Amino acid sequence: MTGKLYVEGVTQGRLPPDQLSDNFGDLHPPLDAHEALVAADRCYFCHDAPCMTACPTSIDIPLFIRQIATGTPDAAAKTILSQNILGGMCARVCPTETLCEEVCVRETAEGKPVEIGRLQRYATDGLMARNDHPFARAAETGKRIAVVGAGPAGLSCAHRLAMKGHAVDILDPRPKPGGLNEYGIAAYKSTEDFAAREVDWLMQIGGITFKSGEKLGKTVTLEALKSDYDAVFLGMGLGGVNALGLDGEDKDGILPAVDFIADLRQASDLSRLEIGRDVVVIGGGMTAIDAAVQAKLLGALNVTLVYRRGQARMNASLFEQELAASKGVRIITNATPKAVHGNGAVREIEFEYTDDDLTPTGQTFRLAADQVFKAIGQTLVGEGLPELDGRKIKVDGTGRTSVSGIWAGGDCASGGDDLTVTAVAEGRDAAEDIHATLTGAAG
Amino acid sequence: MADLTSEFIGIKSPNPFWLASAPPTDKEYNVRRAFEAGWGGVVWKTLGEAGPPVVNVNGPRYGAIWGADRRLLGLNNIELITDRPLEVNLREMKAVKRDYPDRALIASIMVPCVEDAWKAILPLVEETGADGIELNCGCPHGMSERGMGAAVGQNPELIEMITRWCKQTTRMPVIVKLTPNITDVRLPAEAAKRGGADAVSLINTINSITSVDLDDFAPEPTIDGKGSHGGYCGPAVKPIALNMVAEIARSAETAGLPISGIGGVTTWRDAAEFMALGAGNVQVCTAAMTYGFKVVQEMISGLSDYMDCKGFTSTEELVARAVPNVSDWQHLNLNYIAKAKINQDLCISCGRCFAACEDTSHQAIAMSEDRTFTVKDDECVACNLCVNVCPVEGCIDMVAMMPGTTDPRTGKVVEADYANWTTHPNNPMAAEAAE
């Protein structure tokens, strides 16, 4: 059965439901207990372990793996979660191949690292499957903190603050908390509604109120937050999508990759989600890969990812690039979009080959496109924000902004990579500094 | 392929790998499979007196400890001697020996310390065509509570007595199997020799509790809530066995007494080590119980390769070759100075050497910002711990300092001459230097 694979244009149900369900299954199936013990046995319990240094949240990886190996996976989970409250999601979405596993000494020794990410998932899944929350909230302090953005940075910050006894309101324009975990990660990395389950589990700490429909600059101002709360944490991410800057960019079929991904994540029935026969994704990061792979998995016949520089400059890891290639995504590098063709809706998109310095070569080509997903970066939006550093909110090492009483972290703040795990670390560290400041312990 | 033919106290076998008296040799079916797999000989599971046989527990009889990837390192058992009728065992032994005349077949025997008991069983065993007997003076559990096994092995007078009875009663060569559950293994070996033993075999299993059930609070293996100590064997006991074999091999009183080496032999290398320390052949049990009889094929090919590399044409050239180098601490050369050296090309920067040295030894390894680990020669005492904890074989070496160079740790020149503790100035008992 080929379904509607060859149907031109944008349509739903290109693949039969069972194949869609297979396609969007878990990218890395969880380890079972035996597999976890075998994998854990490979860890050398390194001194000052490189994996731990490479982890933005500094999880004590050798310790948690030893705890798995000695039959105490719940203790392992607590080791993980005490550093990274979203350790369950990070186990799924972290580019471990460029973080902990890249520097694993067994990668050095044998080209095969300890499976740190999968072991982390094994430990955290076990605990969360029982809905067991291993942290207790301290006595109420009476302090109230506003957290703007319910993504990884905001959730991490909120949990740490709540644990210390503060009352936290999380404000987010979307109906569900989770941010990119809920709306922005490839579906095959967060199956079975994991993002939502993880937030529910996190909220068990108590003291956190989620307020949806609240958008900074629209329904609420920073000034108001600053006066209503004892402290404010900004973790709203990057709300704007960079434009291609081409005529005809508003034609039907051209849309931000993040919107495509969000729609896919929120779809209750993938077979009713529309996808083109010919799909072009423009960009070279994780969002581009996630969009391209998922377009292919939805049944698009031809999916081409086009990046303006050379492969070595792509932000997506080699693992992600290979994943895309293995799913049948064609990757074209050194090509910049020049023009959109089509009446009303896009039909073709024209590119010009460029060298690594983006110097045009004069050689052009066209790709058939029923849909074009733009994934050339997102940008911070908002008025009256604290001082910026380039295009992001300027922060110091503890997340303090230029405005006293306002902290920031995650993708909207300067410093660190735009990764879930980095956002978690920044939210956590800002919470510690907020706590120290509010309780007079700050240095 | 080197000639692995072995002749041990006159008993010929195509190779020096025998299966020890233990569960794998309890009956004809197993022994035939062992011979088909290539084993050079078997010591049949210990026979008891005629009449109703002993009974075993009907719950777990083994306990274990494991290394990484659940590799079995040590096994403990509470199984007794054969629980099958004597006549059945004898009949099967005879049939097997008839069909495999080139293989060694030894009967392990354990009967009460009564002369008549030994005189009654020996002719029956002789009649099977067995090549020899092994007196089980080692079994540390169950039978020892009845005054046999290790209870005999712990009393040199009894060893000498039953050995003498056997030598007076049978023409078959007599091997005495010794228990390690004693303080000085040379004493029972000397007793066996006095009794006329043709050889000793060692070690039998070591008293042990392998683990405790932390829910039921009972030692394992647990039988209905209780456990008793068992006999420990497998790779974990090899170092203990090697030392005991060497002690007998280098003792003047027992020098030249043939030894069948037992205790954790798992690979050809283990076997070669036992033989180098004086064992004429080896007996294997746990490796077979862990991996099946096929392991002997690696032992055969490995020992053969090794002998070819060394130019040995007979196992005799290997046997006892390391014995002259087994010494006492007081005779070790204190002028020998070595330093650890880390091969940076092989190092994977795990830092285990650093943690071990920094936390528990001599703070003699430096760690740089980029995780390069180097030895501080002015602190290194060459203890070897870094080598032992390094996961990469051959990454860290101990390199001897040349005489005439200066040890940066002590500031003293390395001397070429040998000097040991007996003449060391710090030794209050030091022998006076000759005038």
Tab-separated table of N, CA and C in Angstrom, chain A residues 34 37-38 41 43-50 53 105-106 108-110, chain B residues 67-70 347-352 354-355 359 367 371 373 391-392:
chain	number	residue	atom	x	y	z
A	34	HIS	N	17.939	-5.562	32.010
A	34	HIS	CA	19.172	-6.275	31.670
A	34	HIS	C	20.088	-5.408	30.814
A	37	LEU	N	21.854	-2.870	32.901
A	37	LEU	CA	22.981	-3.371	33.702
A	37	LEU	C	24.208	-3.576	32.825
A	38	VAL	N	24.006	-4.128	31.632
A	38	VAL	CA	25.137	-4.347	30.729
A	38	VAL	C	25.756	-2.999	30.330
A	41	ASP	N	27.643	-1.404	33.273
A	41	ASP	CA	28.914	-2.077	33.582
A	41	ASP	C	30.075	-1.510	32.768
A	43	CYS	N	30.806	1.579	32.338
A	43	CYS	CA	31.315	2.855	32.868
A	43	CYS	C	32.540	2.604	33.741
A	44	TYR	N	33.572	3.432	33.543
A	44	TYR	CA	34.820	3.262	34.304
A	44	TYR	C	34.854	4.088	35.586
A	45	PHE	N	33.801	4.840	35.877
A	45	PHE	CA	33.787	5.655	37.098
A	45	PHE	C	35.013	6.563	37.113
A	46	CYS	N	35.163	7.319	36.050
A	46	CYS	CA	36.346	8.164	35.879
A	46	CYS	C	36.472	9.199	36.990
A	47	HIS	N	37.708	9.577	37.238
A	47	HIS	CA	37.963	10.683	38.170
A	47	HIS	C	37.638	12.001	37.465
A	48	ASP	N	36.932	12.897	38.148
A	48	ASP	CA	36.612	14.207	37.572
A	48	ASP	C	36.120	14.006	36.138
A	49	ALA	N	35.096	13.213	36.019
A	49	ALA	CA	34.731	12.603	34.735
A	49	ALA	C	34.458	13.627	33.628
A	50	PRO	N	35.019	13.394	32.466
A	50	PRO	CA	34.804	14.298	31.328
A	50	PRO	C	33.319	14.448	30.966
A	53	THR	N	31.772	17.013	33.171
A	53	THR	CA	32.204	18.356	32.793
A	53	THR	C	31.449	18.816	31.541
A	105	VAL	N	35.340	8.353	27.954
A	105	VAL	CA	36.649	7.743	27.666
A	105	VAL	C	36.508	6.449	26.881
A	106	ARG	N	35.348	5.846	26.914
A	106	ARG	CA	35.175	4.632	26.115
A	106	ARG	C	34.897	4.970	24.651
A	108	THR	N	36.767	7.390	23.452
A	108	THR	CA	38.192	7.515	23.154
A	108	THR	C	38.822	6.143	22.938
A	109	ALA	N	38.476	5.216	23.814
A	109	ALA	CA	39.133	3.908	23.783
A	109	ALA	C	38.645	3.024	22.649
A	110	GLU	N	37.334	3.021	22.456
A	110	GLU	CA	36.776	2.023	21.528
A	110	GLU	C	35.854	2.600	20.476
B	67	GLY	N	31.672	-10.245	38.257
B	67	GLY	CA	32.342	-9.007	37.882
B	67	GLY	C	31.480	-8.274	36.871
B	68	ALA	N	32.112	-7.326	36.176
B	68	ALA	CA	31.366	-6.547	35.195
B	68	ALA	C	30.724	-7.469	34.165
B	69	ASP	N	29.556	-7.058	33.690
B	69	ASP	CA	28.814	-7.831	32.694
B	69	ASP	C	28.450	-9.216	33.225
B	70	ARG	N	28.316	-9.301	34.535
B	70	ARG	CA	27.898	-10.532	35.215
B	70	ARG	C	28.797	-11.720	34.867
B	347	CYS	N	46.735	6.145	26.627
B	347	CYS	CA	45.906	6.684	27.726
B	347	CYS	C	44.587	7.214	27.184
B	348	ILE	N	43.499	6.848	27.873
B	348	ILE	CA	42.180	7.347	27.469
B	348	ILE	C	41.688	8.422	28.440
B	349	SER	N	42.551	8.841	29.345
B	349	SER	CA	42.257	9.966	30.252
B	349	SER	C	41.079	9.710	31.185
B	350	CYS	N	40.924	8.500	31.650
B	350	CYS	CA	39.837	8.221	32.593
B	350	CYS	C	40.163	8.754	33.983
B	351	GLY	N	41.469	8.887	34.279
B	351	GLY	CA	41.859	9.450	35.564
B	351	GLY	C	41.792	8.495	36.736
B	352	ARG	N	41.588	7.222	36.459
B	352	ARG	CA	41.513	6.285	37.584
B	352	ARG	C	42.854	6.147	38.289
B	354	PHE	N	44.958	8.489	38.649
B	354	PHE	CA	45.093	9.694	39.472
B	354	PHE	C	44.303	9.549	40.772
B	355	ALA	N	43.050	9.137	40.642
B	355	ALA	CA	42.208	8.996	41.837
B	355	ALA	C	42.831	8.013	42.812
B	359	ASP	N	44.256	9.689	46.134
B	359	ASP	CA	43.451	9.430	47.335
B	359	ASP	C	44.065	8.372	48.245
B	367	MET	N	47.816	15.721	37.192
B	367	MET	CA	46.728	15.839	36.224
B	367	MET	C	46.729	17.275	35.705
B	371	ARG	N	43.569	17.116	31.110
B	371	ARG	CA	43.466	15.711	31.496
B	371	ARG	C	44.616	14.859	30.953
B	373	PHE	N	47.753	12.868	32.129
B	373	PHE	CA	48.201	12.310	33.397
B	373	PHE	C	49.666	11.892	33.280
B	391	PRO	N	42.236	0.805	33.069
B	391	PRO	CA	41.425	-0.099	32.261
B	391	PRO	C	42.071	-0.516	30.933
B	392	VAL	N	43.163	0.140	30.573
B	392	VAL	CA	43.802	-0.181	29.292
B	392	VAL	C	45.073	-0.986	29.556
